[in-house]
JSON list of C-alpha atoms in Angstrom, two decimals:
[
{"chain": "A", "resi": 84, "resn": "UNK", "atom": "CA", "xyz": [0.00, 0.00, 0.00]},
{"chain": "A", "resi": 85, "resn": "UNK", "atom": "CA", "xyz": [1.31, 3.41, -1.37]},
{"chain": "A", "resi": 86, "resn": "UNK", "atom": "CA", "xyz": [1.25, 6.05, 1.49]},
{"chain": "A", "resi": 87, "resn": "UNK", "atom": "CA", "xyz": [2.89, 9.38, 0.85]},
{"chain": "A", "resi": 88, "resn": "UNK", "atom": "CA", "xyz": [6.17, 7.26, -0.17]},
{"chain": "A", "resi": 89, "resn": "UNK", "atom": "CA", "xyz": [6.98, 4.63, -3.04]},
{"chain": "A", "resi": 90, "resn": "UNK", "atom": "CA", "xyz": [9.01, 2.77, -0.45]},
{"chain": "A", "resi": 91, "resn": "UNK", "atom": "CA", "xyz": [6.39, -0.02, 1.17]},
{"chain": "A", "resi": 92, "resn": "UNK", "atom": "CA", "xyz": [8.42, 0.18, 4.30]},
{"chain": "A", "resi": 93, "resn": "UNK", "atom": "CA", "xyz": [8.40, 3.95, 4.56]},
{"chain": "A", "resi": 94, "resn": "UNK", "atom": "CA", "xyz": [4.56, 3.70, 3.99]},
{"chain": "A", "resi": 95, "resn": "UNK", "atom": "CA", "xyz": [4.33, 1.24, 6.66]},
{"chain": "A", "resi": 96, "resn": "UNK", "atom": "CA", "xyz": [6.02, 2.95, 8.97]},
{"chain": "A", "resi": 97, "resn": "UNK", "atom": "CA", "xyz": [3.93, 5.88, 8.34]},
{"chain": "A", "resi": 98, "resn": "UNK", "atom": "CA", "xyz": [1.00, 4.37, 8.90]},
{"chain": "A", "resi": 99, "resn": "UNK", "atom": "CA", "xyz": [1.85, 2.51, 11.81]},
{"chain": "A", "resi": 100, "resn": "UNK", "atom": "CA", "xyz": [2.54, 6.13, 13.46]},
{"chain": "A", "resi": 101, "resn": "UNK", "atom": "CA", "xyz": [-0.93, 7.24, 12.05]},
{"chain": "A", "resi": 102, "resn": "UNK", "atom": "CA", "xyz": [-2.24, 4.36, 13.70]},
{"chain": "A", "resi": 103, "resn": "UNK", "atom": "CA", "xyz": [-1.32, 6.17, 17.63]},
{"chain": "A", "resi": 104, "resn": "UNK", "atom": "CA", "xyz": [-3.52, 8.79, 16.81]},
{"chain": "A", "resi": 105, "resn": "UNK", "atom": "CA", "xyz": [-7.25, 8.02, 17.98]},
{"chain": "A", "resi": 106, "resn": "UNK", "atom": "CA", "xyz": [-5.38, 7.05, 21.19]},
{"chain": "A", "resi": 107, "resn": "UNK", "atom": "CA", "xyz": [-3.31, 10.17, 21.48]},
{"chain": "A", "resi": 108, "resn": "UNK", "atom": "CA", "xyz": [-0.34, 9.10, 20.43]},
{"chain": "A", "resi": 109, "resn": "UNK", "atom": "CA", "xyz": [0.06, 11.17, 17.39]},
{"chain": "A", "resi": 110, "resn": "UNK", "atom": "CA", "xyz": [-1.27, 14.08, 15.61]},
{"chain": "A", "resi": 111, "resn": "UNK", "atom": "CA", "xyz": [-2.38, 13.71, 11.95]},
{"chain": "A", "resi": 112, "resn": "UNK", "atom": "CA", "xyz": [-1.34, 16.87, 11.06]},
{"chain": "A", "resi": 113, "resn": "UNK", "atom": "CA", "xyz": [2.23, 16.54, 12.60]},
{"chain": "A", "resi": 114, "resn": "UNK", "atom": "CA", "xyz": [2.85, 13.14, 10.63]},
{"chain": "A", "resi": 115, "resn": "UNK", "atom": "CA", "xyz": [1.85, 14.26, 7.59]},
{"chain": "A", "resi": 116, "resn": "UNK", "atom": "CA", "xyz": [3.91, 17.50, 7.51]},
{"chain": "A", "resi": 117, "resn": "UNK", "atom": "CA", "xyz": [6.69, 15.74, 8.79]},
{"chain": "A", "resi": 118, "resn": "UNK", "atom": "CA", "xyz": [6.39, 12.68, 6.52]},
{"chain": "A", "resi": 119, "resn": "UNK", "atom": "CA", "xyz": [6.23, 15.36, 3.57]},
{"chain": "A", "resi": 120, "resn": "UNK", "atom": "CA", "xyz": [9.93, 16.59, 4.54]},
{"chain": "A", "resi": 121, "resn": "UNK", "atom": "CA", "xyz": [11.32, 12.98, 4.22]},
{"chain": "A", "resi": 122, "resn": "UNK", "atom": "CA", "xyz": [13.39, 12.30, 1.39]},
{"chain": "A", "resi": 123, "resn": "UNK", "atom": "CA", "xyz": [11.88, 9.01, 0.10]},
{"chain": "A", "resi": 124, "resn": "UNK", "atom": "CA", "xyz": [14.05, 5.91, 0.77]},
{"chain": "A", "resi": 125, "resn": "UNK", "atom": "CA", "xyz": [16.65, 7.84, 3.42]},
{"chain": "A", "resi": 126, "resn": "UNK", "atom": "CA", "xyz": [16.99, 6.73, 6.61]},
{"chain": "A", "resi": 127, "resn": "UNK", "atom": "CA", "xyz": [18.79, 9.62, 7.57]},
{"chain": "A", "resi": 128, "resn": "UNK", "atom": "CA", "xyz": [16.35, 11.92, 6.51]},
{"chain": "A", "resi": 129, "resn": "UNK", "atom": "CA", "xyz": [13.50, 9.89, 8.04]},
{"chain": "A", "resi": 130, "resn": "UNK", "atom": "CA", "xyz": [15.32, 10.06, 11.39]},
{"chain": "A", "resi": 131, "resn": "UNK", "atom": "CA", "xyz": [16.48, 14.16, 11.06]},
{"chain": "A", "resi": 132, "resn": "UNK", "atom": "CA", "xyz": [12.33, 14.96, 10.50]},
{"chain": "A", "resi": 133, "resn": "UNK", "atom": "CA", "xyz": [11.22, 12.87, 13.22]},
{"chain": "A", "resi": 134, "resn": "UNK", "atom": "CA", "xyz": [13.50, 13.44, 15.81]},
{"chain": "A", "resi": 135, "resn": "UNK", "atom": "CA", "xyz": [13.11, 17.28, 14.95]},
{"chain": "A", "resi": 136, "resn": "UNK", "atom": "CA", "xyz": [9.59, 16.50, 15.97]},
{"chain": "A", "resi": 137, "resn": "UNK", "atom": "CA", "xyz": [9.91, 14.68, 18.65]},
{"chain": "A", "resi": 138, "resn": "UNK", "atom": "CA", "xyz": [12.39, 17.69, 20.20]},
{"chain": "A", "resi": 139, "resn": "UNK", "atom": "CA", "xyz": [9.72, 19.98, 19.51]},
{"chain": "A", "resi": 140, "resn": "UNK", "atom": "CA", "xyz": [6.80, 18.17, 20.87]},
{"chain": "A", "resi": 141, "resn": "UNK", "atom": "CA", "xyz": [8.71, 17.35, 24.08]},
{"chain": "A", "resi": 142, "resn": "UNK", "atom": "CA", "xyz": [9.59, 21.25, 24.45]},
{"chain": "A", "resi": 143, "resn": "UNK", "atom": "CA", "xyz": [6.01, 21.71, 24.72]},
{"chain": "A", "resi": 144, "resn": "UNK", "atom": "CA", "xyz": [5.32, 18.80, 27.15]},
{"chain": "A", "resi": 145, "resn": "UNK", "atom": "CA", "xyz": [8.03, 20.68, 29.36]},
{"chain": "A", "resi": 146, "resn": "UNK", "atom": "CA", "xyz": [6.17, 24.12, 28.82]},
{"chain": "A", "resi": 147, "resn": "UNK", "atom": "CA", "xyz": [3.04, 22.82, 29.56]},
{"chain": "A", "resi": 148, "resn": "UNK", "atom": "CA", "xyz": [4.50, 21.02, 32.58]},
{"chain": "A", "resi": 149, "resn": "UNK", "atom": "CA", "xyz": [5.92, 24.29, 34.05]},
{"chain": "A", "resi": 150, "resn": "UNK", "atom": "CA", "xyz": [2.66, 25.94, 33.66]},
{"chain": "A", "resi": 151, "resn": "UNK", "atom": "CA", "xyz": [0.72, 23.12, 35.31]},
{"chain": "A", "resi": 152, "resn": "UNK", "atom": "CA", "xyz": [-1.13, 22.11, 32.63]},
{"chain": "A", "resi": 153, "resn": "UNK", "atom": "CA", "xyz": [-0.62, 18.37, 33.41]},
{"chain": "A", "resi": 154, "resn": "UNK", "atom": "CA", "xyz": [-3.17, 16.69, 31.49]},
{"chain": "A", "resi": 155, "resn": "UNK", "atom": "CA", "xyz": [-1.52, 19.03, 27.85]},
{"chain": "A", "resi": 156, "resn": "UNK", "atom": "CA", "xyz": [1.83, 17.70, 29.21]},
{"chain": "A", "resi": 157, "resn": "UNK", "atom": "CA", "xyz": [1.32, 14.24, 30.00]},
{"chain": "A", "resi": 158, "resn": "UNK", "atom": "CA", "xyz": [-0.62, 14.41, 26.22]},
{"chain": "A", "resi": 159, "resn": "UNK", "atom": "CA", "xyz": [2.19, 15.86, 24.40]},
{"chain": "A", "resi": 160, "resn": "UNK", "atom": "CA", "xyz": [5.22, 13.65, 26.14]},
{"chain": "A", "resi": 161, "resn": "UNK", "atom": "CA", "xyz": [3.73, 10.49, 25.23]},
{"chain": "A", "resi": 162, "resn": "UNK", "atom": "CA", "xyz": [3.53, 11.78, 21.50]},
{"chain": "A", "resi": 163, "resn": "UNK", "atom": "CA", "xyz": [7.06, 12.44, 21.68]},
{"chain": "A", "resi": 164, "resn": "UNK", "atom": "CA", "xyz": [7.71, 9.59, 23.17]},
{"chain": "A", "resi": 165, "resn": "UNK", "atom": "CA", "xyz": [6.00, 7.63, 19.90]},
{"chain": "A", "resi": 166, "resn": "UNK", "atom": "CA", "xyz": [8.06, 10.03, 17.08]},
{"chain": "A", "resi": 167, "resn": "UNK", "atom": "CA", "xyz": [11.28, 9.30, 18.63]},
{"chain": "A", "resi": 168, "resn": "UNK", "atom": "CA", "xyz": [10.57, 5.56, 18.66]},
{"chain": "A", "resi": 169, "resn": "UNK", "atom": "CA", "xyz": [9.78, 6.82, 14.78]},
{"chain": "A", "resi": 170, "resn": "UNK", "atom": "CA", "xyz": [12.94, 8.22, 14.45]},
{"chain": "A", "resi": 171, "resn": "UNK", "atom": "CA", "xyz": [14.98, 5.50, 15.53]},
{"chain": "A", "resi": 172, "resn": "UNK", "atom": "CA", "xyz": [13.28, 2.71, 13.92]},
{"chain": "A", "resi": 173, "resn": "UNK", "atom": "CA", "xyz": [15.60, 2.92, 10.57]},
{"chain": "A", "resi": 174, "resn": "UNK", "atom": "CA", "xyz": [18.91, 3.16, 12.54]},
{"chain": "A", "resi": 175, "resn": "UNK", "atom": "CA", "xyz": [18.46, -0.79, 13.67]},
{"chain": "A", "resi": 176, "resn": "UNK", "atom": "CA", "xyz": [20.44, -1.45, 10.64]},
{"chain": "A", "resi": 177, "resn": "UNK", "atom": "CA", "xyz": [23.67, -0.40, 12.26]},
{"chain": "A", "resi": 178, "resn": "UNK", "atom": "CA", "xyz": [23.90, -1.67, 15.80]},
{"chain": "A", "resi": 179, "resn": "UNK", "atom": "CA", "xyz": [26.96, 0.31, 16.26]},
{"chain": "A", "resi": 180, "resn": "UNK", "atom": "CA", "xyz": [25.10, 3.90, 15.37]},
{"chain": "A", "resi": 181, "resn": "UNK", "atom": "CA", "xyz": [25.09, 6.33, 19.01]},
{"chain": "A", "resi": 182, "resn": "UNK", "atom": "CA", "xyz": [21.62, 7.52, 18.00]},
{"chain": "A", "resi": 183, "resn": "UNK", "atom": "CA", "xyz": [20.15, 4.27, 18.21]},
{"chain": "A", "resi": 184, "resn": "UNK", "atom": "CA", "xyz": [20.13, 4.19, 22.17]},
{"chain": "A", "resi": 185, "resn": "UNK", "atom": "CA", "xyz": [20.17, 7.85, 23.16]},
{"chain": "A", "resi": 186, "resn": "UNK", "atom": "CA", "xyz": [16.94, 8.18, 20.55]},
{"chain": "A", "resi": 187, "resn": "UNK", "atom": "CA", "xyz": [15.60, 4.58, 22.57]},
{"chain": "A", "resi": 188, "resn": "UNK", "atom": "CA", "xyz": [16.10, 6.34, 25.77]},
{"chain": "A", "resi": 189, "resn": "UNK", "atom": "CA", "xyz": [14.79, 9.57, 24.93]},
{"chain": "A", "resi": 190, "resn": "UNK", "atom": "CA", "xyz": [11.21, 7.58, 23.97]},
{"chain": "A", "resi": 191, "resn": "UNK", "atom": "CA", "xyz": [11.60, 5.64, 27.27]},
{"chain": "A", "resi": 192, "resn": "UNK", "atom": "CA", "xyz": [11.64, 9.33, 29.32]},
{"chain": "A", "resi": 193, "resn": "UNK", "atom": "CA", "xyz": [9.36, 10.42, 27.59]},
{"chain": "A", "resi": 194, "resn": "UNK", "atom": "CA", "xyz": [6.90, 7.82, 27.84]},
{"chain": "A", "resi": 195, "resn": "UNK", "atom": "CA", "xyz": [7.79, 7.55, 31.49]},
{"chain": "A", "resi": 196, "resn": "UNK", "atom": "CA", "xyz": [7.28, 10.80, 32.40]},
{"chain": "A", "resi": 197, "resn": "UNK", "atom": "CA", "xyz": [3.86, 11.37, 29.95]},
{"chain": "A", "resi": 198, "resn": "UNK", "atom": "CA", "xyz": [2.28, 7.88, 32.29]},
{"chain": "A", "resi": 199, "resn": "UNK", "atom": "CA", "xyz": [3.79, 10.05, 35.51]},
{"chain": "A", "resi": 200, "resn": "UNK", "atom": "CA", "xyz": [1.45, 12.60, 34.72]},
{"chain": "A", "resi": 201, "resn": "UNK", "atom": "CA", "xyz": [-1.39, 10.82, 33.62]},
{"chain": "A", "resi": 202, "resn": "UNK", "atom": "CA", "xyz": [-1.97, 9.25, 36.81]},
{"chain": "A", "resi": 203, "resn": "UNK", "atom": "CA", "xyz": [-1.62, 6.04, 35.41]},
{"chain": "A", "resi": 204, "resn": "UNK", "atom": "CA", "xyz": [1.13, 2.94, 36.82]},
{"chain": "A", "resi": 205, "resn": "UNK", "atom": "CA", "xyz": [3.29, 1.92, 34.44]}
]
């Protein structure tokens, strides 16, 4: 199935993080623009758009967070937690790339701290 890219996989991918969003974890709008600036078949580039994402979306968890909105923070964290885990699903091809684990980790705060917030046990 053909989904904004001629690579199956990339289309897979994107859908699969289309899929988190009737439960929150994504925004339609934010996948497709960021799908949009992938170049098709790059790994690189498919990391660099989603881990820009993911940066910003977590910035705004942390704003909302200092301003005690809770419920906008815990939202937004565990949506960056799911567009890191985006970003780093290409780099599994070289076990040896740094990105691969801080990228891993930086889902697994995220996450963390998004079910913190929620009120919800891990």
């Amino acid at each position: 199935m053909k989904l904004i890219f001629d690579d199956p996989t990339f289309s897979y991918e994107t859908l699969r993080t289309l899929s988190y969003a009737p439960y929150g974890g994504a925004d339609v709008g934010e996948v497709l623009n960021t799908t949009y600036g992938i170049e098709e078949s790059n790994f690189d580039s498919w990391y660099a758009q989603w881990h820009q994402l993911a940066d910003r979306v977590m910035k705004r968890a942390v704003d909302f967070e200092k301003a005690s909105q809770i419920v906008s923070a815990s939202e937004n964290y565990l949506k960056a937690s799911n567009y890191y885990r985006a970003a780093e699903f290409f780099l599994h091809g070289n076990p040896d790339d740094p990105r691969m684990m801080a990228t891993w980790g930086q889902s697994r705060r995220t996450f963390q701290q998004g079910m913190k917030l929620s009120g919800k046990k891990l």
